[in-house]
Amino acid sequence: MGDEGKNPSALTVRRQAPASVVPPPCLLVIFGASGDLTKRKLVPALYGLYREKLLPEAFAVLGVSRTPFSDDAFRDHLRDGSPETVDRASWDDFAERLFYQPGDIGDPQATRALGERIRAVAKDRGIPGNLIFYASVAPKFYAPLIRRIGEAGLSVPSEDLPGTRRVIIEKPFGHDLASARELSRVVSGVFPEDQVYRIDHYLGKETVQNILVFRFANGIFEPLWNRNFIDHVQITVAEEIGVEGRGDYFEEAGVVRDMIQNHLFQLLSNVAMEPPISLAADDVRDEKVKLMRSVEPVKEENVGEVCVRGQYAAGNVRGGAVPGYRAEKSVSPQSLVETYAAMRLTIDNWRWGGVPFYLRTGKRLAGRVSEIAIKFRPAPFLLFDSSVCGQLVSNYLVLNIQPQEGIFLKFGAKTPGPSICVEPVEFQFTYEQAFGVKSRPAYGRLLLDAMLGDATLFPRNDTVDISWSLLEPFLSRWKENPGRDLFFYPAGTWGPREADNLLFREGRQWREP
Ligand code: BG6
């Protein structure tokens, strides 16, 4: 008897998600709370969880930063943070859980006052314990902030505030290998690894989580998921936006640190890792780190052969003229920082030996799309005459992360008519069609997981370390000579021409999404 006979319901889409778990009581202390992230992402995500009844009754947010807000002024400031905050009654109810403590964490007196305020808010909201600290400050303040939390005795349970302690740290986790290690040393001196939640919001996207489900919950794809059937893989994260007022951050970071070290490497590990033995956080993260350790390191002198960087010049995006990167606010007119990067990596293991992985990401490109495109090897024998019917294409399987959330498979089909001609057509799955909804925002899922103590979707220290090690030869080469491997591209295009050559010289080309 086939599987269908045993369990027919296994083949149908479940409309009802299993009952969700509400986390235990907790107080979330957000440092840097007057910033954009709290207003645009964190609080809207928490409000979304509240409306879905996924927050515990005993829950509060205590925002901390230097801006002198009162609790009410903080609530007003957050209210218009997202279009979700339309329902006034439920927002007002939710907002009773939002509090604010002005203060500079560098000042010992402010830290003492913070400790007292934490206790007062916890008492007010009936929160018996459990603190989560969210570091949403500028990266240079991560280490001093975490040290200060430790010195203030807030990182360990006390008699009046028992329970768990966790810290959530926004990316970038470090600026290079040495600074990442130094930060990690400071963090681990205050919080053991199992209490550290490093945010990579790509991992909270449902379409990214679906990569593992697609690979390991279906029997038909995994047997093809290797060097015998796959020609190469392209990972693209293209954005139409520029640096959006974050010129000062970008001048320090560049797109390799901002996107490749975290988001693209995470996509790479999801698509290429071996099946974990269970979904336990460390089983999944063990496989990811194993995969990243199998990526063949690139020697500094070979970086120019496998990587092209770019910077956008003035151009047109969606019909409107936009300035070049060098004309953006807080950007040097001579800047040599990259807003685009493409690289070719290989993975030295039995599954992937010889299969190139091409990664590219950039700002002010011709479209907004994040996708993983898997190109299969061509059919071994061309039965259909390409001279009569045009070029045959090989199969592409595209995992579309955004904006069109779904998966499609491109294959050849016979065109109607007397002669046998083949044309590419597509099988398509989209979240919206299949489930009637678009997927949820990533931050909500990640905040919920942190409250539940589930670290599966948070990069572990060893993964962060290996990803910086892999980039070290690139960063060191550009530090020595900042203009190296850098080419300009007009805004609104697919990046510098030189990046095409990475594939072209191997008889391949970038997929135009
Ligand atoms: C952030 C980067 O991590 O991700 C931004 O710092 C980038 O520069 C953003 O724009 C992209 O995220 P998303 O979810 O819009 O693809």
Short mmCIF file of C-alpha atoms and ligand atoms in Angstrom, two decimals:
data_model
loop_
_atom_site.label_atom_id
_atom_site.label_comp_id
_atom_site.label_asym_id
_atom_site.label_seq_id
_atom_site.Cartn_x
_atom_site.Cartn_y
_atom_site.Cartn_z
CA MET A 1 0.00 0.00 0.00
CA GLY A 2 1.32 3.46 -0.93
CA ASP A 3 1.52 6.33 1.50
CA GLU A 4 -1.76 7.71 0.26
CA GLY A 5 -3.60 4.60 1.39
CA LYS A 6 -2.16 4.81 4.88
CA ASN A 7 -2.73 8.46 5.50
CA PRO A 8 -4.81 10.34 2.96
CA SER A 9 -4.96 13.50 5.04
CA ALA A 10 -1.18 13.83 4.89
CA LEU A 11 -1.53 15.00 1.32
CA THR A 12 -4.04 17.75 1.98
CA VAL A 13 -3.10 21.24 3.06
CA ARG A 14 -3.95 21.84 6.69
CA ARG A 15 -5.90 25.03 6.99
CA GLN A 16 -5.65 25.19 10.75
CA ALA A 17 -2.27 25.81 12.33
CA PRO A 18 -1.70 23.92 15.58
CA ALA A 19 -2.62 25.85 18.72
CA SER A 20 0.08 28.41 19.39
CA VAL A 21 1.94 28.55 22.64
CA VAL A 22 1.79 31.70 24.73
CA PRO A 23 5.13 32.47 26.35
CA PRO A 24 5.53 32.87 30.12
CA PRO A 25 5.33 36.35 31.69
CA CYS A 26 8.20 38.65 30.81
CA LEU A 27 9.49 42.17 30.75
CA LEU A 28 11.20 43.24 27.54
CA VAL A 29 13.70 46.03 28.09
CA ILE A 30 14.55 47.72 24.79
CA PHE A 31 17.71 49.83 24.76
CA GLY A 32 17.76 52.46 22.02
CA ALA A 33 13.97 52.58 22.19
CA SER A 34 13.58 56.04 20.66
CA GLY A 35 15.08 54.72 17.41
CA ASP A 36 13.45 53.70 14.19
CA LEU A 37 13.61 49.96 14.73
CA THR A 38 11.44 50.07 17.85
CA LYS A 39 8.86 52.24 16.16
CA ARG A 40 8.78 50.63 12.74
CA LYS A 41 9.42 46.97 13.52
CA LEU A 42 9.49 45.90 17.15
CA VAL A 43 6.41 47.56 18.56
CA PRO A 44 4.22 46.88 15.48
CA ALA A 45 5.33 43.23 15.72
CA LEU A 46 4.49 43.08 19.43
CA TYR A 47 1.16 44.75 18.80
CA GLY A 48 0.47 42.13 16.11
CA LEU A 49 1.25 39.36 18.63
CA TYR A 50 -0.98 41.04 21.18
CA ARG A 51 -3.87 41.12 18.72
CA GLU A 52 -3.36 37.46 17.96
CA LYS A 53 -3.45 36.76 21.70
CA LEU A 54 0.08 35.43 21.64
CA LEU A 55 1.45 37.68 24.38
CA PRO A 56 1.17 36.64 28.02
CA GLU A 57 -1.13 38.70 30.20
CA ALA A 58 1.82 39.65 32.40
CA PHE A 59 3.95 41.37 29.78
CA ALA A 60 5.46 44.81 29.40
CA VAL A 61 7.99 46.72 27.35
CA LEU A 62 10.30 49.16 29.04
CA GLY A 63 11.96 51.44 26.49
CA VAL A 64 15.28 52.98 27.44
CA SER A 65 17.24 55.71 25.66
CA ARG A 66 18.46 59.24 26.11
CA THR A 67 15.45 61.04 24.60
CA PRO A 68 13.44 62.52 27.48
CA PHE A 69 10.04 60.87 26.83
CA SER A 70 7.39 60.32 29.48
CA ASP A 71 5.48 57.01 29.29
CA ASP A 72 2.65 58.80 27.50
CA ALA A 73 4.90 60.62 25.07
CA PHE A 74 6.61 57.29 24.27
CA ARG A 75 3.23 55.64 23.60
CA ASP A 76 2.16 58.53 21.34
CA HIS A 77 5.45 58.35 19.49
CA LEU A 78 4.94 54.63 18.85
CA ARG A 79 1.26 54.73 17.94
CA ASP A 80 1.72 55.88 14.39
CA GLY A 81 4.62 53.50 13.83
CA SER A 82 2.68 51.19 11.58
CA PRO A 83 -0.52 51.03 9.58
CA GLU A 84 -1.47 48.11 11.83
CA THR A 85 -2.21 50.50 14.66
CA VAL A 86 -5.61 51.36 13.28
CA ASP A 87 -7.80 49.88 15.95
CA ARG A 88 -7.71 52.57 18.60
CA ALA A 89 -9.33 50.58 21.42
CA SER A 90 -6.99 47.61 21.16
CA TRP A 91 -3.97 49.87 20.69
CA ASP A 92 -4.84 51.79 23.86
CA ASP A 93 -5.17 48.56 25.76
CA PHE A 94 -1.87 47.27 24.36
CA ALA A 95 -0.15 50.62 25.04
CA GLU A 96 -0.76 50.23 28.77
CA ARG A 97 2.03 47.70 28.59
CA LEU A 98 4.53 50.23 27.21
CA PHE A 99 6.77 52.17 29.58
CA TYR A 100 9.76 54.41 29.16
CA GLN A 101 12.84 55.20 31.20
CA PRO A 102 15.09 58.03 29.99
CA GLY A 103 18.76 57.65 30.72
CA ASP A 104 22.23 57.11 29.44
CA ILE A 105 23.34 53.58 30.16
CA GLY A 106 26.92 54.84 30.46
CA ASP A 107 25.95 56.73 33.60
CA PRO A 108 26.02 54.57 36.77
CA GLN A 109 23.23 56.58 38.35
CA ALA A 110 21.00 55.96 35.32
CA THR A 111 21.73 52.23 35.57
CA ARG A 112 20.67 52.20 39.21
CA ALA A 113 17.50 54.07 38.31
CA LEU A 114 16.87 51.56 35.55
CA GLY A 115 17.12 48.65 37.98
CA GLU A 116 14.53 50.30 40.20
CA ARG A 117 12.25 51.07 37.27
CA ILE A 118 12.43 47.49 36.04
CA ARG A 119 11.25 46.31 39.45
CA ALA A 120 8.48 48.92 39.56
CA VAL A 121 7.16 48.06 36.08
CA ALA A 122 7.32 44.33 36.81
CA LYS A 123 5.31 44.88 39.99
CA ASP A 124 2.82 47.15 38.25
CA ARG A 125 2.12 44.61 35.49
CA GLY A 126 2.19 41.56 37.76
CA ILE A 127 5.33 40.16 36.11
CA PRO A 128 6.95 37.75 38.55
CA GLY A 129 10.33 37.67 36.76
CA ASN A 130 11.95 36.85 33.37
CA LEU A 131 13.79 39.71 31.72
CA ILE A 132 14.71 40.04 28.07
CA PHE A 133 17.13 42.80 27.08
CA TYR A 134 17.01 44.02 23.50
CA ALA A 135 20.11 45.83 22.24
CA SER A 136 18.77 48.16 19.58
CA VAL A 137 21.54 50.70 20.05
CA ALA A 138 24.33 51.61 17.61
CA PRO A 139 26.66 48.60 17.27
CA LYS A 140 29.57 50.39 18.95
CA PHE A 141 27.49 50.49 22.15
CA TYR A 142 26.74 46.72 22.27
CA ALA A 143 29.77 45.81 24.36
CA PRO A 144 29.50 48.72 26.86
CA LEU A 145 25.76 48.12 27.17
CA ILE A 146 26.12 44.43 27.89
CA ARG A 147 28.94 45.03 30.36
CA ARG A 148 26.75 47.55 32.14
CA ILE A 149 23.81 45.12 32.34
CA GLY A 150 26.19 42.63 33.93
CA GLU A 151 27.71 45.14 36.37
CA ALA A 152 24.22 46.25 37.44
CA GLY A 153 23.47 42.65 38.40
CA LEU A 154 20.55 42.54 35.97
CA SER A 155 21.81 39.57 33.99
CA VAL A 156 21.26 37.09 36.80
CA PRO A 157 18.03 36.22 38.58
CA SER A 158 17.53 37.85 41.96
CA GLU A 159 15.16 37.12 44.82
CA ASP A 160 12.75 39.85 43.82
CA LEU A 161 13.16 39.22 40.07
CA PRO A 162 13.65 35.51 39.53
CA GLY A 163 13.31 33.59 36.28
CA THR A 164 15.24 33.70 33.05
CA ARG A 165 17.53 36.33 31.55
CA ARG A 166 18.01 36.65 27.80
CA VAL A 167 19.61 39.19 25.54
CA ILE A 168 18.63 39.93 21.95
CA ILE A 169 21.30 41.56 19.82
CA GLU A 170 20.61 43.23 16.49
CA LYS A 171 22.99 42.77 13.61
CA PRO A 172 25.72 43.65 12.74
CA PHE A 173 27.40 41.33 15.20
CA GLY A 174 30.89 42.70 14.78
CA HIS A 175 32.58 44.60 11.99
CA ASP A 176 35.12 41.94 11.07
CA LEU A 177 36.44 38.73 12.58
CA ALA A 178 38.47 40.38 15.35
CA SER A 179 35.70 42.71 16.50
CA ALA A 180 33.11 39.92 16.32
CA ARG A 181 35.31 37.78 18.54
CA GLU A 182 35.87 40.62 20.97
CA LEU A 183 32.13 41.30 21.16
CA SER A 184 31.47 37.64 21.64
CA ARG A 185 34.00 37.59 24.50
CA VAL A 186 32.19 40.45 26.23
CA VAL A 187 28.74 38.96 25.67
CA SER A 188 29.71 35.51 26.87
CA GLY A 189 31.23 37.05 30.00
CA VAL A 190 27.75 38.25 30.93
CA PHE A 191 25.31 35.86 29.25
CA PRO A 192 25.90 32.16 28.52
CA GLU A 193 25.40 31.28 24.84
CA ASP A 194 21.97 29.73 25.44
CA GLN A 195 20.72 33.11 26.66
CA VAL A 196 21.97 35.03 23.63
CA TYR A 197 19.61 35.63 20.69
CA ARG A 198 21.30 37.25 17.70
CA ILE A 199 18.70 38.61 15.32
CA ASP A 200 18.91 37.94 11.62
CA HIS A 201 15.45 38.96 10.53
CA TYR A 202 15.70 36.87 7.34
CA LEU A 203 15.38 33.77 9.49
CA GLY A 204 12.03 35.01 10.75
CA LYS A 205 10.59 35.19 7.24
CA GLU A 206 8.16 32.35 6.63
CA THR A 207 9.47 31.81 3.13
CA VAL A 208 12.96 31.27 4.57
CA GLN A 209 11.63 28.83 7.15
CA ASN A 210 9.82 27.12 4.31
CA ILE A 211 13.13 26.21 2.66
CA LEU A 212 13.73 23.46 5.20
CA VAL A 213 10.10 22.36 5.08
CA PHE A 214 10.20 22.20 1.30
CA ARG A 215 13.42 20.21 1.33
CA PHE A 216 12.81 17.85 4.22
CA ALA A 217 9.03 17.42 4.40
CA ASN A 218 8.77 16.32 0.77
CA GLY A 219 10.23 13.14 -0.60
CA ILE A 220 10.66 14.20 -4.20
CA PHE A 221 13.14 17.07 -4.14
CA GLU A 222 15.88 15.96 -1.79
CA PRO A 223 17.09 13.09 -4.02
CA LEU A 224 17.81 15.73 -6.69
CA TRP A 225 19.40 18.21 -4.29
CA ASN A 226 23.03 17.58 -5.11
CA ARG A 227 25.86 17.83 -7.60
CA ASN A 228 24.48 15.01 -9.76
CA PHE A 229 21.44 17.02 -10.77
CA ILE A 230 22.15 20.63 -9.96
CA ASP A 231 24.30 22.76 -12.22
CA HIS A 232 24.53 25.80 -9.96
CA VAL A 233 22.62 27.91 -7.45
CA GLN A 234 22.01 31.66 -7.54
CA ILE A 235 21.06 33.57 -4.40
CA THR A 236 19.81 37.07 -5.10
CA VAL A 237 18.70 39.74 -2.65
CA ALA A 238 18.01 42.80 -4.77
CA GLU A 239 16.59 46.03 -3.46
CA GLU A 240 15.26 49.08 -5.25
CA ILE A 241 15.78 51.34 -2.27
CA GLY A 242 19.04 53.19 -1.65
CA VAL A 243 20.61 53.70 1.74
CA GLU A 244 17.51 55.50 3.04
CA GLY A 245 19.14 58.06 5.28
CA ARG A 246 21.51 55.47 6.77
CA GLY A 247 24.54 56.83 4.92
CA ASP A 248 26.66 57.07 8.07
CA TYR A 249 26.04 53.41 8.95
CA PHE A 250 26.54 52.30 5.37
CA GLU A 251 29.83 54.14 5.04
CA GLU A 252 31.10 51.95 7.85
CA ALA A 253 29.41 48.76 6.74
CA GLY A 254 28.97 48.35 2.97
CA VAL A 255 26.75 45.68 1.56
CA VAL A 256 29.09 42.75 2.24
CA ARG A 257 28.86 43.33 5.99
CA ASP A 258 25.27 44.54 5.88
CA MET A 259 23.78 41.71 3.83
CA ILE A 260 26.19 38.93 2.84
CA GLN A 261 27.71 38.16 6.23
CA ASN A 262 24.26 37.51 7.65
CA HIS A 263 21.20 37.30 5.39
CA LEU A 264 22.81 35.76 2.29
CA PHE A 265 24.95 33.33 4.27
CA GLN A 266 21.87 32.23 6.16
CA LEU A 267 20.01 31.62 2.91
CA LEU A 268 23.03 29.70 1.67
CA SER A 269 23.09 27.46 4.72
CA ASN A 270 19.35 26.80 4.57
CA VAL A 271 19.49 25.73 0.97
CA ALA A 272 22.67 23.68 1.20
CA MET A 273 22.80 22.13 4.69
CA GLU A 274 22.28 18.47 5.45
CA PRO A 275 19.05 17.39 7.14
CA PRO A 276 19.25 17.96 10.90
CA ILE A 277 18.52 15.01 13.18
CA SER A 278 15.70 16.96 14.82
CA LEU A 279 14.27 20.45 14.89
CA ALA A 280 15.89 21.19 18.24
CA ALA A 281 17.73 24.51 18.09
CA ASP A 282 21.20 23.03 18.35
CA ASP A 283 20.55 20.20 15.92
CA VAL A 284 19.53 22.70 13.25
CA ARG A 285 22.34 25.09 14.10
CA ASP A 286 24.91 22.27 14.14
CA GLU A 287 24.07 21.50 10.53
CA LYS A 288 24.29 25.14 9.55
CA VAL A 289 27.68 25.60 11.05
CA LYS A 290 28.88 22.36 9.45
CA LEU A 291 27.77 23.69 6.09
CA MET A 292 29.46 27.06 6.58
CA ARG A 293 32.63 25.25 7.57
CA SER A 294 32.50 23.38 4.27
CA VAL A 295 32.50 26.57 2.22
CA GLU A 296 35.86 26.71 0.54
CA PRO A 297 37.81 29.70 1.90
CA VAL A 298 38.92 32.18 -0.74
CA LYS A 299 42.55 33.31 -0.61
CA GLU A 300 43.06 37.07 -0.47
CA GLU A 301 44.91 37.09 -3.79
CA ASN A 302 41.99 35.29 -5.48
CA VAL A 303 39.23 37.57 -4.23
CA GLY A 304 39.25 39.58 -7.48
CA GLU A 305 38.49 36.41 -9.46
CA VAL A 306 35.43 35.42 -7.47
CA CYS A 307 33.97 38.72 -6.34
CA VAL A 308 32.77 41.94 -7.93
CA ARG A 309 31.70 44.94 -5.92
CA GLY A 310 29.69 47.88 -7.16
CA GLN A 311 28.41 51.27 -6.16
CA TYR A 312 25.33 52.94 -7.60
CA ALA A 313 25.67 56.10 -9.60
CA ALA A 314 22.73 58.37 -10.41
CA GLY A 315 20.03 56.68 -12.44
CA ASN A 316 16.34 55.91 -12.67
CA VAL A 317 14.30 53.67 -10.42
CA ARG A 318 10.65 53.06 -11.30
CA GLY A 319 10.71 55.98 -13.69
CA GLY A 320 12.06 58.48 -11.17
CA ALA A 321 15.55 59.99 -11.17
CA VAL A 322 17.57 59.08 -8.08
CA PRO A 323 20.97 60.35 -6.94
CA GLY A 324 24.11 58.26 -6.82
CA TYR A 325 25.37 56.81 -3.55
CA ARG A 326 28.07 59.48 -3.23
CA ALA A 327 25.39 62.18 -3.25
CA GLU A 328 23.42 60.56 -0.39
CA LYS A 329 23.28 62.23 3.02
CA SER A 330 26.28 61.50 5.26
CA VAL A 331 28.19 59.79 2.44
CA SER A 332 31.62 60.95 1.35
CA PRO A 333 31.67 62.33 -2.24
CA GLN A 334 34.72 60.09 -2.80
CA SER A 335 33.29 57.05 -1.07
CA LEU A 336 34.56 53.67 -2.16
CA VAL A 337 32.02 51.71 -0.16
CA GLU A 338 30.14 49.00 -2.01
CA THR A 339 26.36 49.04 -2.40
CA TYR A 340 26.48 45.89 -4.54
CA ALA A 341 28.41 42.67 -4.28
CA ALA A 342 28.42 39.42 -6.21
CA MET A 343 30.54 36.43 -5.29
CA ARG A 344 31.10 32.86 -6.38
CA LEU A 345 31.52 30.33 -3.62
CA THR A 346 31.94 26.60 -3.63
CA ILE A 347 31.18 24.04 -0.99
CA ASP A 348 33.66 21.28 -0.40
CA ASN A 349 31.54 18.31 0.52
CA TRP A 350 30.11 15.20 -1.10
CA ARG A 351 26.78 16.79 -1.85
CA TRP A 352 28.02 20.00 -3.47
CA GLY A 353 31.53 19.36 -4.79
CA GLY A 354 31.94 21.37 -8.04
CA VAL A 355 28.60 23.19 -7.86
CA PRO A 356 29.09 26.96 -7.85
CA PHE A 357 26.91 29.11 -5.59
CA TYR A 358 26.61 32.64 -6.91
CA LEU A 359 25.50 35.23 -4.38
CA ARG A 360 24.53 38.79 -5.25
CA THR A 361 22.91 41.63 -3.44
CA GLY A 362 22.62 45.33 -4.04
CA LYS A 363 20.77 48.52 -3.49
CA ARG A 364 19.12 50.61 -6.20
CA LEU A 365 18.82 47.64 -8.51
CA ALA A 366 16.23 47.15 -11.25
CA GLY A 367 13.76 45.34 -9.02
CA ARG A 368 13.05 44.20 -5.47
CA VAL A 369 13.40 40.47 -5.21
CA SER A 370 14.93 37.94 -2.85
CA GLU A 371 15.16 34.48 -4.31
CA ILE A 372 17.17 31.29 -4.50
CA ALA A 373 17.26 29.94 -8.02
CA ILE A 374 18.42 26.37 -8.47
CA LYS A 375 19.43 25.52 -11.98
CA PHE A 376 19.34 21.86 -12.88
CA ARG A 377 21.62 20.17 -15.34
CA PRO A 378 20.29 20.00 -18.89
CA ALA A 379 18.74 16.85 -20.27
CA PRO A 380 21.58 14.55 -21.40
CA PHE A 381 20.36 14.11 -24.94
CA LEU A 382 18.63 16.75 -27.03
CA LEU A 383 15.82 14.87 -28.68
CA PHE A 384 14.08 18.05 -29.77
CA ASP A 385 15.76 19.99 -32.49
CA SER A 386 16.71 23.38 -31.13
CA SER A 387 17.33 24.71 -34.64
CA VAL A 388 13.63 24.38 -35.43
CA CYS A 389 12.11 25.37 -32.12
CA GLY A 390 14.57 27.67 -30.42
CA GLN A 391 16.91 27.06 -27.54
CA LEU A 392 15.86 24.51 -24.94
CA VAL A 393 16.19 25.71 -21.37
CA SER A 394 17.16 23.64 -18.38
CA ASN A 395 14.88 23.41 -15.40
CA TYR A 396 14.94 26.15 -12.80
CA LEU A 397 13.46 25.78 -9.36
CA VAL A 398 13.03 29.17 -7.77
CA LEU A 399 12.37 29.67 -4.07
CA ASN A 400 10.97 33.15 -3.95
CA ILE A 401 11.47 34.77 -0.56
CA GLN A 402 9.91 38.11 -1.48
CA PRO A 403 7.97 39.96 -2.74
CA GLN A 404 6.06 37.19 -4.51
CA GLU A 405 6.27 34.65 -1.74
CA GLY A 406 6.25 31.20 -3.21
CA ILE A 407 8.04 28.59 -5.26
CA PHE A 408 8.05 27.93 -8.95
CA LEU A 409 9.47 25.33 -11.23
CA LYS A 410 10.31 26.09 -14.80
CA PHE A 411 10.15 23.24 -17.28
CA GLY A 412 9.67 22.64 -20.98
CA ALA A 413 6.24 21.86 -22.44
CA LYS A 414 5.12 21.08 -25.96
CA THR A 415 3.58 24.05 -27.68
CA PRO A 416 0.22 23.43 -29.39
CA GLY A 417 0.50 22.58 -33.08
CA PRO A 418 1.69 19.89 -35.44
CA SER A 419 5.43 20.19 -34.83
CA ILE A 420 7.12 19.22 -31.58
CA CYS A 421 8.35 22.48 -30.18
CA VAL A 422 9.20 23.01 -26.55
CA GLU A 423 8.66 26.17 -24.58
CA PRO A 424 9.40 26.99 -20.96
CA VAL A 425 6.34 27.07 -18.69
CA GLU A 426 5.95 27.22 -14.91
CA PHE A 427 4.39 25.35 -12.02
CA GLN A 428 3.67 27.90 -9.35
CA PHE A 429 2.89 27.94 -5.67
CA THR A 430 2.29 31.20 -3.84
CA TYR A 431 1.55 31.66 -0.18
CA GLU A 432 -1.29 33.95 -0.96
CA GLN A 433 -3.05 31.51 -3.28
CA ALA A 434 -2.47 28.45 -1.15
CA PHE A 435 -3.20 29.88 2.27
CA GLY A 436 -5.19 33.03 1.48
CA VAL A 437 -2.75 35.19 3.39
CA LYS A 438 0.61 36.80 2.99
CA SER A 439 3.16 35.59 5.46
CA ARG A 440 3.64 37.34 8.80
CA PRO A 441 6.32 39.93 9.51
CA ALA A 442 9.59 38.37 10.60
CA TYR A 443 10.12 40.30 13.83
CA GLY A 444 6.92 38.99 15.44
CA ARG A 445 8.02 35.40 15.02
CA LEU A 446 11.51 36.10 16.32
CA LEU A 447 10.34 38.04 19.36
CA LEU A 448 7.90 35.29 20.19
CA ASP A 449 10.60 32.63 19.87
CA ALA A 450 12.94 34.61 22.12
CA MET A 451 10.18 34.84 24.74
CA LEU A 452 9.61 31.10 24.42
CA GLY A 453 13.31 30.39 24.69
CA ASP A 454 13.51 28.79 21.25
CA ALA A 455 16.82 29.76 19.64
CA THR A 456 16.44 27.75 16.41
CA LEU A 457 16.06 30.84 14.24
CA PHE A 458 18.93 32.77 15.81
CA PRO A 459 22.49 32.41 14.51
CA ARG A 460 24.79 30.81 17.02
CA ASN A 461 28.15 32.24 17.93
CA ASP A 462 30.11 29.66 15.93
CA THR A 463 28.14 30.46 12.75
CA VAL A 464 28.82 34.15 13.18
CA ASP A 465 32.49 33.40 13.71
CA ILE A 466 32.82 31.24 10.61
CA SER A 467 30.95 33.72 8.44
CA TRP A 468 33.36 36.50 9.41
CA SER A 469 36.32 34.17 8.85
CA LEU A 470 35.11 33.48 5.32
CA LEU A 471 34.85 37.19 4.60
CA GLU A 472 38.14 38.09 6.24
CA PRO A 473 40.28 37.82 3.05
CA PHE A 474 37.77 40.01 1.19
CA LEU A 475 37.68 42.68 3.88
CA SER A 476 41.40 42.67 4.35
CA ARG A 477 42.02 43.12 0.61
CA TRP A 478 39.66 46.10 0.45
CA LYS A 479 41.03 47.61 3.60
CA GLU A 480 44.44 47.71 2.00
CA ASN A 481 43.10 49.10 -1.25
CA PRO A 482 39.54 50.41 -0.82
CA GLY A 483 38.84 50.85 -4.53
CA ARG A 484 39.64 47.27 -5.48
CA ASP A 485 37.06 45.13 -7.28
CA LEU A 486 34.68 48.14 -7.24
CA PHE A 487 32.72 49.20 -10.33
CA PHE A 488 29.95 51.74 -10.77
CA TYR A 489 26.47 50.96 -12.02
CA PRO A 490 23.60 53.28 -12.84
CA ALA A 491 20.80 53.09 -10.26
CA GLY A 492 17.90 51.04 -11.60
CA THR A 493 20.02 48.40 -13.38
CA TRP A 494 21.08 44.91 -12.31
CA GLY A 495 24.50 46.01 -11.10
CA PRO A 496 27.90 46.39 -12.77
CA ARG A 497 28.53 44.55 -16.04
CA GLU A 498 31.66 43.03 -14.55
CA ALA A 499 29.44 40.89 -12.31
CA ASP A 500 27.97 39.21 -15.40
CA ASN A 501 31.39 37.99 -16.26
CA LEU A 502 31.63 35.93 -13.07
CA LEU A 503 29.08 33.61 -14.66
CA PHE A 504 29.58 34.31 -18.33
CA ARG A 505 33.11 32.98 -18.39
CA GLU A 506 31.72 29.68 -17.08
CA GLY A 507 28.99 29.57 -19.72
CA ARG A 508 26.28 30.72 -17.34
CA GLN A 509 24.28 33.86 -16.73
CA TRP A 510 22.36 35.59 -13.98
CA ARG A 511 18.68 34.90 -13.98
CA GLU A 512 16.71 38.03 -14.56
CA PRO A 513 14.06 37.82 -11.88
C1 BG6 B 1 18.71 44.89 6.76
C2 BG6 B 1 19.76 45.75 6.13
O1 BG6 B 1 19.27 43.93 7.60
O2 BG6 B 1 17.96 44.24 5.74
C3 BG6 B 1 19.15 46.74 5.18
O3 BG6 B 1 20.48 46.42 7.14
C4 BG6 B 1 18.28 46.04 4.17
O4 BG6 B 1 20.17 47.48 4.51
C5 BG6 B 1 17.30 45.11 4.86
O5 BG6 B 1 17.59 47.03 3.41
C6 BG6 B 1 16.55 44.26 3.85
O6 BG6 B 1 15.55 43.55 4.51
P1 BG6 B 1 14.24 43.10 3.75
O7 BG6 B 1 13.49 42.32 4.77
O8 BG6 B 1 13.52 44.34 3.33
O9 BG6 B 1 14.68 42.29 2.58
#
